[in-house]
GROMACS .gro file of C-alpha atoms in nm:
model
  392
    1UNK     CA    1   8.455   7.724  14.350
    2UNK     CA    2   8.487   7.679  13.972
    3UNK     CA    3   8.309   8.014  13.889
    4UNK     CA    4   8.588   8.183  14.161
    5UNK     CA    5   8.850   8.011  13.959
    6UNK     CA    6   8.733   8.119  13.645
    7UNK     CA    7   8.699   8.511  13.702
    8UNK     CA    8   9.096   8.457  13.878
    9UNK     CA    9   9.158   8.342  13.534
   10UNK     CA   10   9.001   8.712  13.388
   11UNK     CA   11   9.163   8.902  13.609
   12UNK     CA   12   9.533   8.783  13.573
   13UNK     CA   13   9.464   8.803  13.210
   14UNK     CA   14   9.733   9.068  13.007
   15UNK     CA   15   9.613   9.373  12.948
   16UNK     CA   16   9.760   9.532  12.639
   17UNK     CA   17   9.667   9.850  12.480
   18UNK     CA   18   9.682   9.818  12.075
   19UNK     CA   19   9.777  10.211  11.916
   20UNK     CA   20   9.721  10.140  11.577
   21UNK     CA   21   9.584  10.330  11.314
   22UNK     CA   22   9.281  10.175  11.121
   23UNK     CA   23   9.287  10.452  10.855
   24UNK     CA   24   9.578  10.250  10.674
   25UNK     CA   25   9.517   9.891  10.486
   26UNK     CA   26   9.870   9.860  10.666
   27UNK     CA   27   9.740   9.925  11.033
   28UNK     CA   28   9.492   9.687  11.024
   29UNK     CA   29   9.636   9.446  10.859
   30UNK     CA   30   9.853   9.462  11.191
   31UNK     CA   31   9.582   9.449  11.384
   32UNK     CA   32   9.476   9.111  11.246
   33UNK     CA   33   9.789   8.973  11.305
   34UNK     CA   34   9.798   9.062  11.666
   35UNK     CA   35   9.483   8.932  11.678
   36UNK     CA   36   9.567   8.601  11.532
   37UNK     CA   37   9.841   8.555  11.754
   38UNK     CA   38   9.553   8.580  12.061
   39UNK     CA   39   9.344   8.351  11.952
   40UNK     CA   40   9.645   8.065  11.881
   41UNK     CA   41   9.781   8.112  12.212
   42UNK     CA   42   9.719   8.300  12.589
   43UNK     CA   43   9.458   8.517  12.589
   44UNK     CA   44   9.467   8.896  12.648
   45UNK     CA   45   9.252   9.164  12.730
   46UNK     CA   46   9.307   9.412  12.423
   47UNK     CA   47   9.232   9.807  12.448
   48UNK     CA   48   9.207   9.948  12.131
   49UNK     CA   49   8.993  10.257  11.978
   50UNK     CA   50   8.987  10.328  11.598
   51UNK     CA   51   9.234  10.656  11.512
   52UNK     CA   52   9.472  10.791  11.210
   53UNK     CA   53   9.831  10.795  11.180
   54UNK     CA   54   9.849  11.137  11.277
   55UNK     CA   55   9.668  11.154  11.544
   56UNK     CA   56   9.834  11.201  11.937
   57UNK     CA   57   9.841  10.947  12.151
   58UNK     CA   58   9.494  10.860  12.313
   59UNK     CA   59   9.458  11.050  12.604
   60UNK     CA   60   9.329  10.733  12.790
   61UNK     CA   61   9.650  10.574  12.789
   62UNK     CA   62   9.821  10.844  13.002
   63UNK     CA   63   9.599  10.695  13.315
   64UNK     CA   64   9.627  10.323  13.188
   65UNK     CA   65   9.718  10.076  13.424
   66UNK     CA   66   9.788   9.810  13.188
   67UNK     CA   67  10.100   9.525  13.110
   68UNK     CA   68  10.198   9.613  12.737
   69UNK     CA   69  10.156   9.871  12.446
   70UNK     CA   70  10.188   9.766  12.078
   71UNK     CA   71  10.216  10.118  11.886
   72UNK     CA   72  10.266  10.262  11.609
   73UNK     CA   73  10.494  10.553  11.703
   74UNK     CA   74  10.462  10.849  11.469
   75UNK     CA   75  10.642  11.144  11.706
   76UNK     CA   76  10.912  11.118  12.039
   77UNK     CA   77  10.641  11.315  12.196
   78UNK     CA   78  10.442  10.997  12.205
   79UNK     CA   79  10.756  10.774  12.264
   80UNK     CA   80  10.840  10.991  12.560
   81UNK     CA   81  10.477  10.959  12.710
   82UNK     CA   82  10.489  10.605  12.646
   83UNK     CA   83  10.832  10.526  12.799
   84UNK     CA   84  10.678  10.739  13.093
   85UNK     CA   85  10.462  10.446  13.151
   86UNK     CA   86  10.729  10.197  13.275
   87UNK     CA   87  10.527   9.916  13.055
   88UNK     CA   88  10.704   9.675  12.794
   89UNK     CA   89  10.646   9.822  12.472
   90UNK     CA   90  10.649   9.732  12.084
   91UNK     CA   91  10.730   9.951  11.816
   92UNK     CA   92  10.543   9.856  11.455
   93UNK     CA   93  10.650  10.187  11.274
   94UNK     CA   94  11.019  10.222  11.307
   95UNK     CA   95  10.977  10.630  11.146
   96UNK     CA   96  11.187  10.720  11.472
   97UNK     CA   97  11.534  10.633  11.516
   98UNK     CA   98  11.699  10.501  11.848
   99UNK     CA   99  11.405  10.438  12.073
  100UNK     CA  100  11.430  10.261  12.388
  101UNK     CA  101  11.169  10.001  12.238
  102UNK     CA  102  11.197   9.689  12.042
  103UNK     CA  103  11.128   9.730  11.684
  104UNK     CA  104  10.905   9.452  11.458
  105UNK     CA  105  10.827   9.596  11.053
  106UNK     CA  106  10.884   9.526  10.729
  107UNK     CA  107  11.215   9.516  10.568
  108UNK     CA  108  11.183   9.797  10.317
  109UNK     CA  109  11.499   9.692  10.149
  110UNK     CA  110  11.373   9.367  10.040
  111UNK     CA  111  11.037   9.527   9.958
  112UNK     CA  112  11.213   9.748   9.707
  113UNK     CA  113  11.345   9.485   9.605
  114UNK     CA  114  11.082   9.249   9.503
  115UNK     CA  115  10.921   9.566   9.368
  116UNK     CA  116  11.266   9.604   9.121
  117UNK     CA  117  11.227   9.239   9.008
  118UNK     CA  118  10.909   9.282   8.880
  119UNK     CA  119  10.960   9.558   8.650
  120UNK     CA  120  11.277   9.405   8.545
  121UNK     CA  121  11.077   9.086   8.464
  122UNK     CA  122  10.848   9.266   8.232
  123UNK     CA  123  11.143   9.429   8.042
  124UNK     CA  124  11.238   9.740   8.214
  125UNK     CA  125  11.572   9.941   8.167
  126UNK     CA  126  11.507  10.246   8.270
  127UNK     CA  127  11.327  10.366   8.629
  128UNK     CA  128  11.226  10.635   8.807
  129UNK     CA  129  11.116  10.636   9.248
  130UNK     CA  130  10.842  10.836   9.344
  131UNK     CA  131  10.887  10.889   9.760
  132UNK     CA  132  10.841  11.085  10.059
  133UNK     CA  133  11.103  11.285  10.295
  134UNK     CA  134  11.090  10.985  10.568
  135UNK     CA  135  11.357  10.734  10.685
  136UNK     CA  136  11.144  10.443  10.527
  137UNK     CA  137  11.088  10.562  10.214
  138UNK     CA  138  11.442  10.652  10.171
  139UNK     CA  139  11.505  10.282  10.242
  140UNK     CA  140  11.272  10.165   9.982
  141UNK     CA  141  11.492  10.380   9.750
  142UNK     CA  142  11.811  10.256   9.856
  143UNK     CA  143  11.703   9.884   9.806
  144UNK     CA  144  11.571   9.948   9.475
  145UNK     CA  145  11.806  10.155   9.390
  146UNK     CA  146  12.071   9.860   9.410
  147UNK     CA  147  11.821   9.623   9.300
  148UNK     CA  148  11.817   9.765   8.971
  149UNK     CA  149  12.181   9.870   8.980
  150UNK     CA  150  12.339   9.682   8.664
  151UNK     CA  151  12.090   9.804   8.472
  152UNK     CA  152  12.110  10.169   8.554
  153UNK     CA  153  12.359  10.310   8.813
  154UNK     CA  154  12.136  10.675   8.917
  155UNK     CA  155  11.759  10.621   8.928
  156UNK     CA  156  11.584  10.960   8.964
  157UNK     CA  157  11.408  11.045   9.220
  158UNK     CA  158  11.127  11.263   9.317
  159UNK     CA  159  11.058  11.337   9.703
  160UNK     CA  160  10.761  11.488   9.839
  161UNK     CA  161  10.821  11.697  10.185
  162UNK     CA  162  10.681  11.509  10.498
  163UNK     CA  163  10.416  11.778  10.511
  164UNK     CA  164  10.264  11.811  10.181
  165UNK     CA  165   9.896  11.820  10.252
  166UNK     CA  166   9.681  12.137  10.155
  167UNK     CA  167   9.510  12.226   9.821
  168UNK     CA  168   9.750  12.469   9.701
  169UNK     CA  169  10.035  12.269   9.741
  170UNK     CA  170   9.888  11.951   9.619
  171UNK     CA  171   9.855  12.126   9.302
  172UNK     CA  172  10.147  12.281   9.286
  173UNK     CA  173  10.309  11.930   9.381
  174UNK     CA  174  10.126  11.751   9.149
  175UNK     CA  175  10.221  12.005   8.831
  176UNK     CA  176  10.582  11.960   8.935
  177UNK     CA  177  10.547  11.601   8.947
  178UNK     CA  178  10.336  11.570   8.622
  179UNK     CA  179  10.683  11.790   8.479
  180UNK     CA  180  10.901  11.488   8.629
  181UNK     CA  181  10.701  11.223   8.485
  182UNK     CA  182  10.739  11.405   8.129
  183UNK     CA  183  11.133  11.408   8.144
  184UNK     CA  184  11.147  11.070   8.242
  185UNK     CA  185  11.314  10.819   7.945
  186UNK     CA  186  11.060  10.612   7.835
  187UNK     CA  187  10.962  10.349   7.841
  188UNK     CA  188  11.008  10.365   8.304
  189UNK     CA  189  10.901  10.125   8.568
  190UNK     CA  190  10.878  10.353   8.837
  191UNK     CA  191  10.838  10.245   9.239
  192UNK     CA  192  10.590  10.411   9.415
  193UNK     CA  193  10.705  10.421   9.844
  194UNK     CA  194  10.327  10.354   9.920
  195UNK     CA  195   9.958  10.265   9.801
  196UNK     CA  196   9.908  10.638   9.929
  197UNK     CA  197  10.102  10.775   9.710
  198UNK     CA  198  10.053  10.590   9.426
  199UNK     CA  199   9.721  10.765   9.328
  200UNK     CA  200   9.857  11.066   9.348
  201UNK     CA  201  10.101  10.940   9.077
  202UNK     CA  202   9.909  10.835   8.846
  203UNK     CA  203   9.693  11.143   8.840
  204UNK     CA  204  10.029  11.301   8.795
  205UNK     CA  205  10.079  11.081   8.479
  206UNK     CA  206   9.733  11.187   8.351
  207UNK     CA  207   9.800  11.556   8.341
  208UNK     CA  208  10.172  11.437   8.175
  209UNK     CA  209   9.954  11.268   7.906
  210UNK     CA  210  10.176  10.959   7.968
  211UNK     CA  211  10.034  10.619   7.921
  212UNK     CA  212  10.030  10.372   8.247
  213UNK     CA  213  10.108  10.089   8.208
  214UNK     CA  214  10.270  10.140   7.834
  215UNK     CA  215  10.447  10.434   7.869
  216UNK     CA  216  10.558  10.419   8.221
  217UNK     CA  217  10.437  10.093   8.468
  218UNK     CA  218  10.383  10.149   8.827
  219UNK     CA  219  10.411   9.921   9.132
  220UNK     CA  220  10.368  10.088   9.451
  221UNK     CA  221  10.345   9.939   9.851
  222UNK     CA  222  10.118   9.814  10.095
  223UNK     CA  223   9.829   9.625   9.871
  224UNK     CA  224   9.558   9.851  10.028
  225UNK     CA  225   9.306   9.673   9.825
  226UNK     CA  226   9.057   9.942   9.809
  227UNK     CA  227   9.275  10.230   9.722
  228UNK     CA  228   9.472   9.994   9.446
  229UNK     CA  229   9.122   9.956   9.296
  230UNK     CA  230   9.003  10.271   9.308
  231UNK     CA  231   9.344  10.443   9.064
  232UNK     CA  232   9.288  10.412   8.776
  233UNK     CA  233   9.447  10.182   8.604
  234UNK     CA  234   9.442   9.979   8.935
  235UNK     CA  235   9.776  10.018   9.132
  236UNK     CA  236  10.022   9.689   9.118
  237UNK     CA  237  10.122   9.676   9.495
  238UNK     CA  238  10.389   9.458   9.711
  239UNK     CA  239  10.193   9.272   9.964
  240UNK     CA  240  10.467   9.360  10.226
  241UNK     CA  241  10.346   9.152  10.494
  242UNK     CA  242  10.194   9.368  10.817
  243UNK     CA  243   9.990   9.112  10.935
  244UNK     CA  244  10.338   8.899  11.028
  245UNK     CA  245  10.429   9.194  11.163
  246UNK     CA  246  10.124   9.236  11.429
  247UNK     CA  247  10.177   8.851  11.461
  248UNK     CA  248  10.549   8.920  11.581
  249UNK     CA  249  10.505   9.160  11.738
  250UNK     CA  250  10.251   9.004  12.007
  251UNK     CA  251  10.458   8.700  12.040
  252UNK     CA  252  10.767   8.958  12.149
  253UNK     CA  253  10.560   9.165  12.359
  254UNK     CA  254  10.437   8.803  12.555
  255UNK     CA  255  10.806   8.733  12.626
  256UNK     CA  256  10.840   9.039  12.738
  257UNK     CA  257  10.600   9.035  12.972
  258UNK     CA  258  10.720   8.616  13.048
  259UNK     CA  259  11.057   8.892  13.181
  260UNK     CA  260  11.255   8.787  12.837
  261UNK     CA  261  11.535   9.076  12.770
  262UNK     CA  262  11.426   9.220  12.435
  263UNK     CA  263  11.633   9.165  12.090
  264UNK     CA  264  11.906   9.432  12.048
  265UNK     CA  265  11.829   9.455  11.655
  266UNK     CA  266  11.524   9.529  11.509
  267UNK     CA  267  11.329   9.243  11.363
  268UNK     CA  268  11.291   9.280  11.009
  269UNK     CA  269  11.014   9.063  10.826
  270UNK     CA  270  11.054   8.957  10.433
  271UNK     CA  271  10.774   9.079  10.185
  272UNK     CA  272  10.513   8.815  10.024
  273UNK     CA  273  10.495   8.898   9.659
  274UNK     CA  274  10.371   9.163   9.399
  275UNK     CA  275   9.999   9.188   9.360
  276UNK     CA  276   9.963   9.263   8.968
  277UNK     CA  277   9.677   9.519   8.853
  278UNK     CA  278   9.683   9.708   8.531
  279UNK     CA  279   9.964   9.958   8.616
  280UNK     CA  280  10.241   9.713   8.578
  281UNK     CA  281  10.078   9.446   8.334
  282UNK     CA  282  10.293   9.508   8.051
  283UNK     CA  283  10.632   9.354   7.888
  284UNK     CA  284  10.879   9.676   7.797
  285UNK     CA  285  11.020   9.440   7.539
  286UNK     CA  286  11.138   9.588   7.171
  287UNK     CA  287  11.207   9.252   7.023
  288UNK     CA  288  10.892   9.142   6.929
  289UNK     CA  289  11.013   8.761   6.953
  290UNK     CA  290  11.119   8.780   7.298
  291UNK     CA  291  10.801   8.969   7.408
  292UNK     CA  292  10.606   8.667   7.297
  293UNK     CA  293  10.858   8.429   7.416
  294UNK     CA  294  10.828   8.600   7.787
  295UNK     CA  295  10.407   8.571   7.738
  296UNK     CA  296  10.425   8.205   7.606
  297UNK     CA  297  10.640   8.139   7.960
  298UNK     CA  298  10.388   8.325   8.151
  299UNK     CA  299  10.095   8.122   8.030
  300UNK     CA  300  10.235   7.794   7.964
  301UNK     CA  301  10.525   7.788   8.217
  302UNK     CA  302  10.334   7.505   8.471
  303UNK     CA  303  10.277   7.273   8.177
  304UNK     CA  304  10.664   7.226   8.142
  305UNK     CA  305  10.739   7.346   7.829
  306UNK     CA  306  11.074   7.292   7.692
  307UNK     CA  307  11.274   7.535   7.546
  308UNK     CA  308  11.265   7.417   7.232
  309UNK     CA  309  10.888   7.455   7.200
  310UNK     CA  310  10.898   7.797   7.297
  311UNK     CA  311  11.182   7.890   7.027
  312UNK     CA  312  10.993   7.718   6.762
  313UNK     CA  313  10.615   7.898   6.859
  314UNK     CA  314  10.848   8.217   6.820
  315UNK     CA  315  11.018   8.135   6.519
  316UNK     CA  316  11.405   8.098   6.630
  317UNK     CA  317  11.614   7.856   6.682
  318UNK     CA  318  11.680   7.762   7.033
  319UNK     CA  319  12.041   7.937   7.035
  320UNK     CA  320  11.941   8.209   6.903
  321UNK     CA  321  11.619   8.244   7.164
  322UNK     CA  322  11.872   8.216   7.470
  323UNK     CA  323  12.107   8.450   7.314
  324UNK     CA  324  11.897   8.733   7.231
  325UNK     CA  325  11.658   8.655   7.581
  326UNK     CA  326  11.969   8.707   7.779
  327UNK     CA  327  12.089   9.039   7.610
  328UNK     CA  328  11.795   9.180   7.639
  329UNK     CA  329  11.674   9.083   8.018
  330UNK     CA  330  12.035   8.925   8.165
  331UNK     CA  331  11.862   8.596   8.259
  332UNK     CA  332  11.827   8.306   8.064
  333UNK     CA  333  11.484   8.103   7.955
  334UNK     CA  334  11.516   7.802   8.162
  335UNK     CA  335  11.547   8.105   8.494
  336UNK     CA  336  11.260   8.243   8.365
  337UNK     CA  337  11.020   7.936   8.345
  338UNK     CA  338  11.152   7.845   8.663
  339UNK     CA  339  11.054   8.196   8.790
  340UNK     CA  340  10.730   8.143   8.686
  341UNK     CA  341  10.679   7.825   8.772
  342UNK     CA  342  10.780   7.938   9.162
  343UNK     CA  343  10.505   8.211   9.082
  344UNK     CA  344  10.235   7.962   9.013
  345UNK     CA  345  10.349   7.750   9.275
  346UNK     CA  346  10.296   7.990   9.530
  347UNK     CA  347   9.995   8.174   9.418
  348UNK     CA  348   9.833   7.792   9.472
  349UNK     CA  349   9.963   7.736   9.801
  350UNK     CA  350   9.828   8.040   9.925
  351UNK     CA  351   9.471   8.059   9.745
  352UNK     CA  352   9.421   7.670   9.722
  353UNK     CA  353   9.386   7.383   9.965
  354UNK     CA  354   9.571   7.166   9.732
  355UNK     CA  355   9.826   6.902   9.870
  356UNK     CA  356  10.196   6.965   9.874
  357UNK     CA  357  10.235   6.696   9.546
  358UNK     CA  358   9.865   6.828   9.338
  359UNK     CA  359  10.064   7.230   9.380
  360UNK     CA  360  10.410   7.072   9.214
  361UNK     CA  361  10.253   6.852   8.991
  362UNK     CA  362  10.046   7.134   8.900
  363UNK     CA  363  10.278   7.429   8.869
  364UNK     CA  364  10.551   7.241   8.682
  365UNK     CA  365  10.772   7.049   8.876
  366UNK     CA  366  10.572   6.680   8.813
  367UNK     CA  367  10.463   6.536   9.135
  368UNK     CA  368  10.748   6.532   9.301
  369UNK     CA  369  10.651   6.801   9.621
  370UNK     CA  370  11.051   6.717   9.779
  371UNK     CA  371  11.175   6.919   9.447
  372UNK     CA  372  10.891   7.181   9.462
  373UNK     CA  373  11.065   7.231   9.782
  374UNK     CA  374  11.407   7.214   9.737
  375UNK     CA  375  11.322   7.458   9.452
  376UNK     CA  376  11.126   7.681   9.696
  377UNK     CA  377  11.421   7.691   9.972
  378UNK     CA  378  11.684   7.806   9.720
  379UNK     CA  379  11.499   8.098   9.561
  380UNK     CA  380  11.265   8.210   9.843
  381UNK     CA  381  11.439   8.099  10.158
  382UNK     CA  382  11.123   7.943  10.236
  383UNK     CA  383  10.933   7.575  10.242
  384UNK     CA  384  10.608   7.506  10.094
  385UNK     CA  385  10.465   7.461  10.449
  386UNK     CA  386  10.640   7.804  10.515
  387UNK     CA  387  10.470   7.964  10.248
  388UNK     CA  388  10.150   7.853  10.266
  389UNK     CA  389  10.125   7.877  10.680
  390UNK     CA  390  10.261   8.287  10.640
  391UNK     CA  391   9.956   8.350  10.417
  392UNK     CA  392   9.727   8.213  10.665
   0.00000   0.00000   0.00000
């Protein structure tokens, strides 16, 4: 009786077809989120084969009998086919407007965004976008764009055509690029819409003769680990997050198939945090006072320095240190310890197993984990606990 039990169990079990790419860092880092969300709660029976972003949909799923599809839908060829199926479905790629599906991704805005602060951090007044002719990427743009907007109202652009593959035109595309980079002002932080493209950049900026990270730092998207280390110098990415985003979108699919009416906006997930390599490790800061000022912070920020110390180890008076710091980078030094102190603080809440009162004592706000948190909640919208169960 129990072994007829158990194989009703199997049978009633969700069967959910997965049509991600595992070429991308991105798709699979969806995939392990999906997967995570399994194994903490119902279990399903999961149909997946490994493919590229290009590729059609699998001609498997056109005879599929199963209860839900999480996809990422590159065409409304393949939306059409899939809508055909009369399933619950989940979009992860959001590259085609007004589908009949519920949308879970990124929020490109706020990836742009984190992207801006970083370079503005390390001194930046002048930028420059490197993208690609797709809805997302022009996004990305338009966040940064007003992310940086005080600082300079037009940020030039340079777009790549959605098809640009092909020998020929890579090199033609890259010569025209490598042109771009050259009339840039310099020094540029310059966003890069994806780890993808980011290579090709910076090959770009070797044929311009321009110096990454000196000349011109780079911070592109997606923290494809492997492709970041392979450019050379290694790519500074924005961890946007795609593993919450296979996470989410399982838990929306199971209330859809629990007969939950979908959400009528997409749901948008916030970015983690820059990843810093080489092509962004650099302060774009004249004054040579407040460039050691900014590294003294950087380094010594969790041992709570006062202000005063850090004027006197750069030889100004503490008025004149906030002055000049905030008409150079519009912030003053107390934000900026604080800044990296919330740095620190997170970077050991999601690498450590410390306690909630070892990470604040430890990062710079004395062991007192209710003001780590209260700190957290105002500048990240999130709580310790938040932070350190998202990385997980």
């Amino acid at each position: 009786m129990k072994r007829n039990k158990l194989s009703a169990t199997a049978r009633h079990r969700p069967h959910v077809a997965l049509i991600i790419e595992t070429s991308l860092g991105s798709g699979r880092d969806i995939l392990r989120g999906v997967a995570r969300y399994v194994r903490e709660h119902e279990p399903w029976s999961l149909y997946h084969e490994p493919h590229g972003l290009e590729e059609s949909i699998p001609h498997w799923i056109r005879r599929w009998k199963g209860d839900g599809i999480i996809a990422r839908i590159q065409t409304r060829r393949m939306a059409k086919e899939l809508a055909a199926s009369g399933i619950p479905v989940v979009d992860v790629l959001g590259v085609i407007p007004d589908l009949p599906f519920p949308l879970v991704h990124v929020d490109n805005r706020a990836i742009a965004r984190i992207a801006a602060e970083h370079l503005l951090e390390r001194g930046f007044r002048r930028f420059g976008y490197f993208g690609i002719d797709e809805n997302w990427s022009d996004q990305r743009y338009a966040g940064f764009c007003a992310a940086v907007e005080r600082m300079q109202r037009e940020v030039p652009i340079y777009q790549l055509p959605r098809d640009s593959s092909g020998q020929r035109s890579w090199e033609r595309s890259e010569n025209k690029l490598a042109r771009w980079i050259t009339a840039l002002p310099k020094p540029a932080g310059v966003m890069v819409c994806s780890d993808q493209r980011g290579q090709q950049f910076l090959e770009a900026c070797r044929r311009a003769q321009v110096s990454v990270p000196d000349e011109i730092a780079v911070v592109s998207v997606d923290d494809d680990e492997p492709l970041c280390e392979v450019c050379l110098p290694p790519l500074s990415s924005v961890e946007p997050g795609h593993a919450s985003v296979g996470y989410e979108a399982a838990a929306l699919l199971d209330s859809l198939l629990k007969g939950v009416a979908p959400p009528k906006n997409p749901v948008l997930l916030k970015p983690n945090e820059v990843v810093t390599r080489l092509s962004s490790d650099v302060l774009a800061v004249a004054d040579p006072a407040i460039r050691a000022a900014l590294r003294l912070i950087r380094e010594q920020a969790h041992l709570r320095v006062p202000v005063e110390s850090i004027a006197r180890e750069v030889g100004l008076s503490r008025s004149v240190l906030q002055r000049r710091f905030r008409a150079l980078l519009n912030r003053s030094v107390h934000q900026e310890l604080v800044s990296a102190r919330i740095k620190y603080a997170r970077e050991l809440l999601t690498k450590t197993d410390l306690t909630l009162m070892a990470v604040a004592e430890r990062s710079g706000f004395g062991p007192y984990q209710e003001y780590l948190g209260a700190v957290l909640k105002k500048h990240i919208g999130k709580t310790p606990g938040q932070v350190r169960a998202e990385s997980r």
